[in-house]
Tab-separated table of C-alpha atoms in Angstrom:
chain	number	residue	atom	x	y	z
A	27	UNK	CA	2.995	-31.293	5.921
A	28	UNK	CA	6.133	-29.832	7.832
A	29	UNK	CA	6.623	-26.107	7.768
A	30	UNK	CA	9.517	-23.868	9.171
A	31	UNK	CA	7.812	-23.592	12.737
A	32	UNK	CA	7.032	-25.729	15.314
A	33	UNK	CA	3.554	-24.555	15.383
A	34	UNK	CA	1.835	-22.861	12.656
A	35	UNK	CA	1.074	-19.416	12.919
A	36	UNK	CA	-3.015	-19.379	12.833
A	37	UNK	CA	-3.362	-16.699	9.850
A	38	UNK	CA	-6.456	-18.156	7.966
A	39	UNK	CA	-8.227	-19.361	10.933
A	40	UNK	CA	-7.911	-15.393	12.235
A	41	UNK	CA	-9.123	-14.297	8.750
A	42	UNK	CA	-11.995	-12.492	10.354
A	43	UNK	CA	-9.841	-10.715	12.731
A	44	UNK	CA	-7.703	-9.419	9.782
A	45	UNK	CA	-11.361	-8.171	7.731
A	46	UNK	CA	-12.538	-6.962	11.210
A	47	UNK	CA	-9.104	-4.586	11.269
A	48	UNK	CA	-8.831	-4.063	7.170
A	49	UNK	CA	-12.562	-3.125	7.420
A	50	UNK	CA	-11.702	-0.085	10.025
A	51	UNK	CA	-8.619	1.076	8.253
A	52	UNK	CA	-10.520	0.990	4.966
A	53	UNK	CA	-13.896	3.389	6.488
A	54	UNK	CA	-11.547	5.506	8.136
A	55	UNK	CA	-9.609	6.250	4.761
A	56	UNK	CA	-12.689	6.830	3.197
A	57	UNK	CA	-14.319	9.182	5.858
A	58	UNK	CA	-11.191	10.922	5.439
A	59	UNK	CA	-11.281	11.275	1.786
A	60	UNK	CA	-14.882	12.139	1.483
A	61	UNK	CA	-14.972	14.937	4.892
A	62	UNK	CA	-11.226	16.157	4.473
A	63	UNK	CA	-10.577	16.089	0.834
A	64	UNK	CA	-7.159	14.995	-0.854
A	65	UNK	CA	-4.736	17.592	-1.146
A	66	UNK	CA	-3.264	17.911	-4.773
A	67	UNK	CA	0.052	19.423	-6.035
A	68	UNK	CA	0.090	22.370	-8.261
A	69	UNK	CA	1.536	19.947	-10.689
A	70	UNK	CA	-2.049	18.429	-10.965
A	71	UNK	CA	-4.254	21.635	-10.623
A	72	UNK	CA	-2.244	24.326	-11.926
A	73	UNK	CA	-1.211	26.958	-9.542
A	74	UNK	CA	2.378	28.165	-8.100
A	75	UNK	CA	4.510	27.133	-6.001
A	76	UNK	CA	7.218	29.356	-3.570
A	77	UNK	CA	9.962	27.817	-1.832
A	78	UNK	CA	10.967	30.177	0.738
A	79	UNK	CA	14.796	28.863	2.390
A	80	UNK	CA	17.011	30.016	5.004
A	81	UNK	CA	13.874	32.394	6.771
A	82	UNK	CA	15.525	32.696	10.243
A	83	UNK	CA	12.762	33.090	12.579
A	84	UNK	CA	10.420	34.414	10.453
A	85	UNK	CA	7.103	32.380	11.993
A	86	UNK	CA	4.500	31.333	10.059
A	87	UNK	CA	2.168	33.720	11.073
A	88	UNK	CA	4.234	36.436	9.609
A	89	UNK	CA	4.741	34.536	6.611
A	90	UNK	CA	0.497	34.174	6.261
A	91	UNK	CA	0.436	38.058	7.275
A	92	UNK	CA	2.404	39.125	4.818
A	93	UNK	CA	0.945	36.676	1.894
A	94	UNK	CA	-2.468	38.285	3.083
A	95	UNK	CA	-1.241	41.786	2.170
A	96	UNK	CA	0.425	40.878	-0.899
A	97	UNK	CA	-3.006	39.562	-2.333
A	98	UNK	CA	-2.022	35.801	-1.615
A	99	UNK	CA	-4.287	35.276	0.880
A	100	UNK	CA	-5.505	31.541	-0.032
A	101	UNK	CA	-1.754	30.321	0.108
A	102	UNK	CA	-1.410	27.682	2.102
A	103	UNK	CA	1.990	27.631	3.815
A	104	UNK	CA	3.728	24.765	5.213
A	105	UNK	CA	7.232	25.305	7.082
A	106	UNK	CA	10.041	22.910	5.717
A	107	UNK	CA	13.613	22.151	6.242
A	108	UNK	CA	16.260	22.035	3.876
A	109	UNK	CA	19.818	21.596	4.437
A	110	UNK	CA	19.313	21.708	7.770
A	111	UNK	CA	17.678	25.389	7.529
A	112	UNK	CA	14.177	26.147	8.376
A	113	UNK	CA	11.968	27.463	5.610
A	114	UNK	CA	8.278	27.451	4.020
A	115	UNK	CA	6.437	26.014	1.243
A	116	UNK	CA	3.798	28.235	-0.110
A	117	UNK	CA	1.269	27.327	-3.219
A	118	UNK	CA	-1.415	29.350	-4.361
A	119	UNK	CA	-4.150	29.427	-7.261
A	120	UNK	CA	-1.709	31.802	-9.086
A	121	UNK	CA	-1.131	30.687	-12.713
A	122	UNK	CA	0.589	33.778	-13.823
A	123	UNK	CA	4.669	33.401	-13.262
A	124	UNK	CA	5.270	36.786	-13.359
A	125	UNK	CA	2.481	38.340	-10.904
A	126	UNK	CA	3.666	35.488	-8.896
A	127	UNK	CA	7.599	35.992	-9.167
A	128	UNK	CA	6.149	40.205	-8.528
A	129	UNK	CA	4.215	38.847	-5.099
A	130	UNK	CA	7.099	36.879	-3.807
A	131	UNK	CA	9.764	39.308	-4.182
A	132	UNK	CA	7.276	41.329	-2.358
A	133	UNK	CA	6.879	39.175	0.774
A	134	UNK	CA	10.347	38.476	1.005
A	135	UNK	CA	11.063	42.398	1.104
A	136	UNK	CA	8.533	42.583	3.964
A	137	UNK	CA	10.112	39.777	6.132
A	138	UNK	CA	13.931	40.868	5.618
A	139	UNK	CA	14.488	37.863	3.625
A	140	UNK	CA	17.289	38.398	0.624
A	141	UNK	CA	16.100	38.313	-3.175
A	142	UNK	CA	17.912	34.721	-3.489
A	143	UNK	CA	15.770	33.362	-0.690
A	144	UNK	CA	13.164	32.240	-2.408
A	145	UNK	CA	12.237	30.027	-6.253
A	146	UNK	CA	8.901	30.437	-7.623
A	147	UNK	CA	7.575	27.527	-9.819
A	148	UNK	CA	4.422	28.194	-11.687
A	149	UNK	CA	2.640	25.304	-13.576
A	150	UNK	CA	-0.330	26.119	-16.178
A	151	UNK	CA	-3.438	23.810	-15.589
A	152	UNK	CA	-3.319	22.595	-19.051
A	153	UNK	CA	-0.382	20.862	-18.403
A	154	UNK	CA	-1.969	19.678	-14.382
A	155	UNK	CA	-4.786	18.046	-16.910
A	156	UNK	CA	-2.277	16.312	-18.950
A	157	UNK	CA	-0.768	15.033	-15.653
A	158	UNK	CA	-3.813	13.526	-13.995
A	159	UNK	CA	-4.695	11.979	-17.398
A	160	UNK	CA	-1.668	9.888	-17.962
A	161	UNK	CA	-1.788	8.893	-13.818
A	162	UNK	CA	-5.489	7.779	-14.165
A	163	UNK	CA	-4.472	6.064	-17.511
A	164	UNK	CA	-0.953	4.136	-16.014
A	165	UNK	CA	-3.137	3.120	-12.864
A	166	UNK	CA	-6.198	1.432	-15.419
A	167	UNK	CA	-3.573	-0.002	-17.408
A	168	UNK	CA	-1.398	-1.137	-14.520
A	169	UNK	CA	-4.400	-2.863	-13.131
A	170	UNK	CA	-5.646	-4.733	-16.505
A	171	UNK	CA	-2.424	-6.298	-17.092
A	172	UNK	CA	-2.126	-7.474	-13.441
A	173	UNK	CA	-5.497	-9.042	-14.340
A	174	UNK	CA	-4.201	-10.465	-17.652
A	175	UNK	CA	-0.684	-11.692	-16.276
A	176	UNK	CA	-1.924	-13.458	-12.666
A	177	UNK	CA	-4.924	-14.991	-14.800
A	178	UNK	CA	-2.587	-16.267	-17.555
A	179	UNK	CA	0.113	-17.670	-15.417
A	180	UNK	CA	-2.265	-18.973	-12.115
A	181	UNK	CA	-5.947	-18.645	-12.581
A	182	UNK	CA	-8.800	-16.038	-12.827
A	183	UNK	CA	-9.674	-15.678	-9.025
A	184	UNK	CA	-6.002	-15.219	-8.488
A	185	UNK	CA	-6.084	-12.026	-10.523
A	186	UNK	CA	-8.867	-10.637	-8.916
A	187	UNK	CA	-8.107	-11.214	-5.012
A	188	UNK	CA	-4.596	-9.699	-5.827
A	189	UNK	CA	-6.357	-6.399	-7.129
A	190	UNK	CA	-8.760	-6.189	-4.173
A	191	UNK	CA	-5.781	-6.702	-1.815
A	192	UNK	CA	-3.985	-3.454	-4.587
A	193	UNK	CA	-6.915	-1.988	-3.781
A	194	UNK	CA	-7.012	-2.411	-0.003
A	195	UNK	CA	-3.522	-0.632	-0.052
A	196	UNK	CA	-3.791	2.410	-2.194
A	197	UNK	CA	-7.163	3.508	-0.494
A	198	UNK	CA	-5.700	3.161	3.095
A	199	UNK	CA	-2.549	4.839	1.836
A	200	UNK	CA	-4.317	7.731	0.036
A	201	UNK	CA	-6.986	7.903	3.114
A	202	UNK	CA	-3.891	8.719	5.503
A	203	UNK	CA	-2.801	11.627	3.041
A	204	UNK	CA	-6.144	12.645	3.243
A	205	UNK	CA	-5.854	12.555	7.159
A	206	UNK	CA	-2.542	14.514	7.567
A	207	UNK	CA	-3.191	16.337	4.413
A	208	UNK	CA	-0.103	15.787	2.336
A	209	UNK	CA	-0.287	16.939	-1.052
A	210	UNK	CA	-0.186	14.595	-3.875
A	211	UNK	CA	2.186	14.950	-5.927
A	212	UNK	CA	4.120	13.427	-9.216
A	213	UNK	CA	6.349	11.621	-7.054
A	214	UNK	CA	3.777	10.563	-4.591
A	215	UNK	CA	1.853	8.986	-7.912
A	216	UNK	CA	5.413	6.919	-8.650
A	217	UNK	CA	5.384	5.529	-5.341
A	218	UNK	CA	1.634	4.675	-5.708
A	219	UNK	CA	2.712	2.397	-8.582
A	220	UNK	CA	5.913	1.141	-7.276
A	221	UNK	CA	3.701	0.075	-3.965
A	222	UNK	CA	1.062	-1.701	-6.737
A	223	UNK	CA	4.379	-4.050	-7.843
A	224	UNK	CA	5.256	-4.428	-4.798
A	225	UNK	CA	1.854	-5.755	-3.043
A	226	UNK	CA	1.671	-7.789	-6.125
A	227	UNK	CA	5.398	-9.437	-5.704
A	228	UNK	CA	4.308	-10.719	-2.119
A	229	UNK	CA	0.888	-11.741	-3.032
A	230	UNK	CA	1.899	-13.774	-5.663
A	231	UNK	CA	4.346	-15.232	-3.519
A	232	UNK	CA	2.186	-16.378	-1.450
A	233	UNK	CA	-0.561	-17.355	-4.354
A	234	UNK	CA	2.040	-19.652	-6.104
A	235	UNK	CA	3.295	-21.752	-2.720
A	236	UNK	CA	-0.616	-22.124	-2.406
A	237	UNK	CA	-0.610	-23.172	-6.376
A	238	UNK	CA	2.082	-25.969	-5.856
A	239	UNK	CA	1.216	-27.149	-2.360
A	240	UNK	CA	-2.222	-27.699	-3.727
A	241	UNK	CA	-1.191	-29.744	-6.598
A	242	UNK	CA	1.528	-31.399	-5.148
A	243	UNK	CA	0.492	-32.623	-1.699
A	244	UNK	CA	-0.459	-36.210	-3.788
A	245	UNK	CA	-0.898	-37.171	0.432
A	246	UNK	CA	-3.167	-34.689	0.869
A	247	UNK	CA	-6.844	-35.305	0.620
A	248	UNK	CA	-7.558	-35.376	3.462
A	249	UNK	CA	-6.204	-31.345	3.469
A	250	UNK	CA	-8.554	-28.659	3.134
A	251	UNK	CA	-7.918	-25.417	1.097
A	252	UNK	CA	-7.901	-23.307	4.379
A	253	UNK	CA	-5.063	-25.703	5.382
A	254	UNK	CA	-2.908	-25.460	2.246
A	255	UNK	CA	-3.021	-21.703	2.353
A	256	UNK	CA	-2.067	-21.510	5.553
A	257	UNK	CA	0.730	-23.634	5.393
A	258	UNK	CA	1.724	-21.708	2.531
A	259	UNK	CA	1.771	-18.607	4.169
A	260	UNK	CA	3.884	-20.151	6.950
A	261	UNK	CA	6.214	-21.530	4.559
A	262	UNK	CA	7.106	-17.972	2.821
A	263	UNK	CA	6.730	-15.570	6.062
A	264	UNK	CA	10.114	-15.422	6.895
A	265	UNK	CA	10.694	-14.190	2.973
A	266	UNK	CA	8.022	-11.688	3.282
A	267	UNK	CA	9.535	-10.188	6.932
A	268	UNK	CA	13.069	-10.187	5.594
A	269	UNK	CA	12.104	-8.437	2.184
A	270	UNK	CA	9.772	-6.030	3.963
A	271	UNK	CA	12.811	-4.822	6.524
A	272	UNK	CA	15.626	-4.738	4.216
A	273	UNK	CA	12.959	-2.632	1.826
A	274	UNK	CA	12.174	0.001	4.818
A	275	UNK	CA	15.651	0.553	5.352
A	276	UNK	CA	16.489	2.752	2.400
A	277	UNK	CA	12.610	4.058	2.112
A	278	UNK	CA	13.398	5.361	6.028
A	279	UNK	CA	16.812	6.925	5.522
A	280	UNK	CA	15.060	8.729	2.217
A	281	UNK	CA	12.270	9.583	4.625
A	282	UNK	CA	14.381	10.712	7.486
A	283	UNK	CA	17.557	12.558	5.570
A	284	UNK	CA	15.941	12.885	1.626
A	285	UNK	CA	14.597	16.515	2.323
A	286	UNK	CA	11.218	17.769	1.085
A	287	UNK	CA	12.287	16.170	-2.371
A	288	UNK	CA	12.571	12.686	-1.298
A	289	UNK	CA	10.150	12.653	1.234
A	290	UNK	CA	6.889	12.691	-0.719
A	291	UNK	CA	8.157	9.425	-2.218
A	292	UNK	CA	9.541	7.987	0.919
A	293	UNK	CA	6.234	8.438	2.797
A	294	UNK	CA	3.885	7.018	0.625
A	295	UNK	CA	6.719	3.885	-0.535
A	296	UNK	CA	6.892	3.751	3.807
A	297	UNK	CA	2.891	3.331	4.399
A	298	UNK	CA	3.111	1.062	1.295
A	299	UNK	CA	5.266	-1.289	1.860
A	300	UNK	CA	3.585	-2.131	5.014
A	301	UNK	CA	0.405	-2.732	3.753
A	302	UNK	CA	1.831	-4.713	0.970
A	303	UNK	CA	3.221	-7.453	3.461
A	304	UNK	CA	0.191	-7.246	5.304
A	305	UNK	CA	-2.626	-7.295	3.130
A	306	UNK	CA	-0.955	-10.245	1.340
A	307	UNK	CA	-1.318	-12.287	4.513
A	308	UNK	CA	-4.126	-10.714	5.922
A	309	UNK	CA	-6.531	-10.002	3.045
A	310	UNK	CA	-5.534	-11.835	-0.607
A	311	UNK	CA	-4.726	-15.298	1.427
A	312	UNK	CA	-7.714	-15.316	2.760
A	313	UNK	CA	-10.313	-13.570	0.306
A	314	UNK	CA	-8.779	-17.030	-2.361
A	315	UNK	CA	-8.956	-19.243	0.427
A	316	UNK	CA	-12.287	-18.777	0.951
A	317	UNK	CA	-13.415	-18.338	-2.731
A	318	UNK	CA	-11.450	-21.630	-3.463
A	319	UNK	CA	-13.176	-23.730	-0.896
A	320	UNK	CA	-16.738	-22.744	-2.721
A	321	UNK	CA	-15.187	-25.148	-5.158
A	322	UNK	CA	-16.896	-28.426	-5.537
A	323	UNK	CA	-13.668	-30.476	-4.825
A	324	UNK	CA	-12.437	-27.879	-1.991
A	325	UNK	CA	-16.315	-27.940	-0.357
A	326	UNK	CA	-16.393	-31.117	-0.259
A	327	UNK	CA	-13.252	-31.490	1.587
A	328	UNK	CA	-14.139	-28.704	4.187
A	329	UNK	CA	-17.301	-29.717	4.936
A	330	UNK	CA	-16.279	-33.319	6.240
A	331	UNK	CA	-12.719	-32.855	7.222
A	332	UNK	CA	-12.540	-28.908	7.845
A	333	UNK	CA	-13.644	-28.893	11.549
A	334	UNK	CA	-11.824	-31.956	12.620
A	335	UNK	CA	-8.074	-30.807	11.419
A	336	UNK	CA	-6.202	-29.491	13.655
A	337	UNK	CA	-2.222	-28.911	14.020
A	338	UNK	CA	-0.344	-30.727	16.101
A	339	UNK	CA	3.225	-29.889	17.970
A	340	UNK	CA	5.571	-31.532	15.822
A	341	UNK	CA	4.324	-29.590	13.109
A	342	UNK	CA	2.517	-32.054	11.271
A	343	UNK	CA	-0.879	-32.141	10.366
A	344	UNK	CA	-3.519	-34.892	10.996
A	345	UNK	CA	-7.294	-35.505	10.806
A	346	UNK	CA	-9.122	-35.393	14.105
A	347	UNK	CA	-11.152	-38.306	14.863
A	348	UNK	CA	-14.590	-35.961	15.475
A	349	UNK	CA	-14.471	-35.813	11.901
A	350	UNK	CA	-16.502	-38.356	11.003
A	351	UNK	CA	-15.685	-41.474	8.255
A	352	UNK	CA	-11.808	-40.183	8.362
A	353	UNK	CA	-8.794	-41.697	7.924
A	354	UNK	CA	-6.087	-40.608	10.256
A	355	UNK	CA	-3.816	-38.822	7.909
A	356	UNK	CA	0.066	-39.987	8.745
A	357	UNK	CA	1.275	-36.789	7.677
């Protein structure tokens, strides 16, 4: 087997290395979800929302001072920039548009701020409900027909190691908006499921060079399944790295110039994509390879060839001669 390097980068043979590091990012997430709580957007709970612009150098103290005395005590306020202008975000448990509209106008007179400094947006929780409902029921349904679709078109254990690697992603990527407590929002939902297609593109990527190699390599068997799938992942990491960068480019600029609008979606399409390209590598690669070579046919292989291949420099592979009874493989 000849792949595009000289020597093969050693991903499946570091497979615990990759668990070891998945593992800590994956208990941190959920020590964060579980002690800090996820932050949700009114648009999910109900509540309203005040976008204060243009606030000079109004601080934020003054801003929670003068929420305080205008009943709105359990507002919490974030500062934000738009247009290049300093500002604050403020949501509270109000459901009520106009004792909310009443409030505002009320703070702004207290700070100096003008009557068109501000835009109150007040969502009932009936339609929050509706919201979470139709997330919950695009993520299930999402997930079944990446089941049904990587089972029909490669095979069963396919299916599932490309969910566990979804998986991997969206709890690490909800775990760090539980750690920096970034509301959830509609648009961080979208980028939720525009990350699940795009962990899925790579992984099954990498799942279908596996798929051929294996059947293909008619001088192969001698190879073992670790083998294949890391020569696989070799042979499409150079895809992966050059999809990954030119996809950060645009997701950055949003993040960096987008505004509070854009940059829910930006952050959480950022953290994302990363783990997409990662966990493909890292965590579906390996999770199949080692399911596969439970396999009768791929057990067999790695139990009397497995510790004797090793790679050589010109890129080729052959069979050790510790590994006892086996034919040098010619590559």
């Amino acid at each position: 087997m000849r792949s595009h390097f000289k020597h093969e980068f050693a991903f499946i043979q570091n497979r615990k290395a990759f668990f070891i590091v998945s593992g800590i990012m994956v208990a941190l997430a959920i020590v964060g979800i579980c002690v800090r709580g996820l932050v949700f957007g009114i648009e999910f709970q109900g509540g309203t929302e005040i976008d204060f612009r243009s606030t000079g150098d109004v601080t934020i103290e003054q801003m929670r001072s003068a929420l305080a005395d205008n009943d709105e005590s359990n507002a919490t306020v974030q500062t934000s920039v738009t247009d290049g202008e300093s500002g604050f975000l403020v949501r509270s448990e109000s459901t009520d548009p106009t004792v909310a509209t009443s409030h505002a106008e009320a703070v702004a007179q207290a700070l100096g701020l003008s009557d068109d400094s501000f835009q109150v947006t007040t969502i009932g929780p009936d339609w929050g409900a509706d919201i979470t409902r139709s997330s919950a029921t695009a993520f299930g349904l999402a997930i079944l027909l990446i089941i049904a679709f990587v089972t029909w078109r490669y095979e069963f254990k396919m299916s599932l190691t490309a969910v566990a690697s979804l998986v991997h992603d969206l709890v690490i990527t909800v775990g760090i908006y539980a750690w920096t407590g970034t509301p959830i929002t509609p648009n961080v939902v979208a980028a939720l499921l525009t990350i699940m297609g795009y962990s899925l593109y790579d992984t099954v990527v990498v799942f279908d060079r596996m798929n051929e190699n294996a059947k293909t390599l008619h001088d192969g068997r001698h190879r073992t399944f670790h083998q294949i799938a890391n020569y696989s992942i070799n042979e499409v990491i150079m895809r992966t790295i050059n999809t990954s960068i030119s996809s950060l480019v645009p997701v950055i600029a949003m993040l960096v110039f987008g505004g509070s609008t854009l940059h829910d979606f930006a952050f959480a399409m950022a953290i994302g994509l990363i783990l997409g390209s990662y966990s493909s590598i890292g965590i579906a690669s390996p999770f199949l390879s080692m399911w596969k070579t439970r396999e009768p046919k791929w057990a067999k292989l790695e139990k009397r060839y497995g510790a004797g291949l090793v790679a050589v420099d010109s890129g080729e592979t052959k069979v050790s001669a510790v590994a006892a009874g086996a034919d040098v493989d010619k590559g």
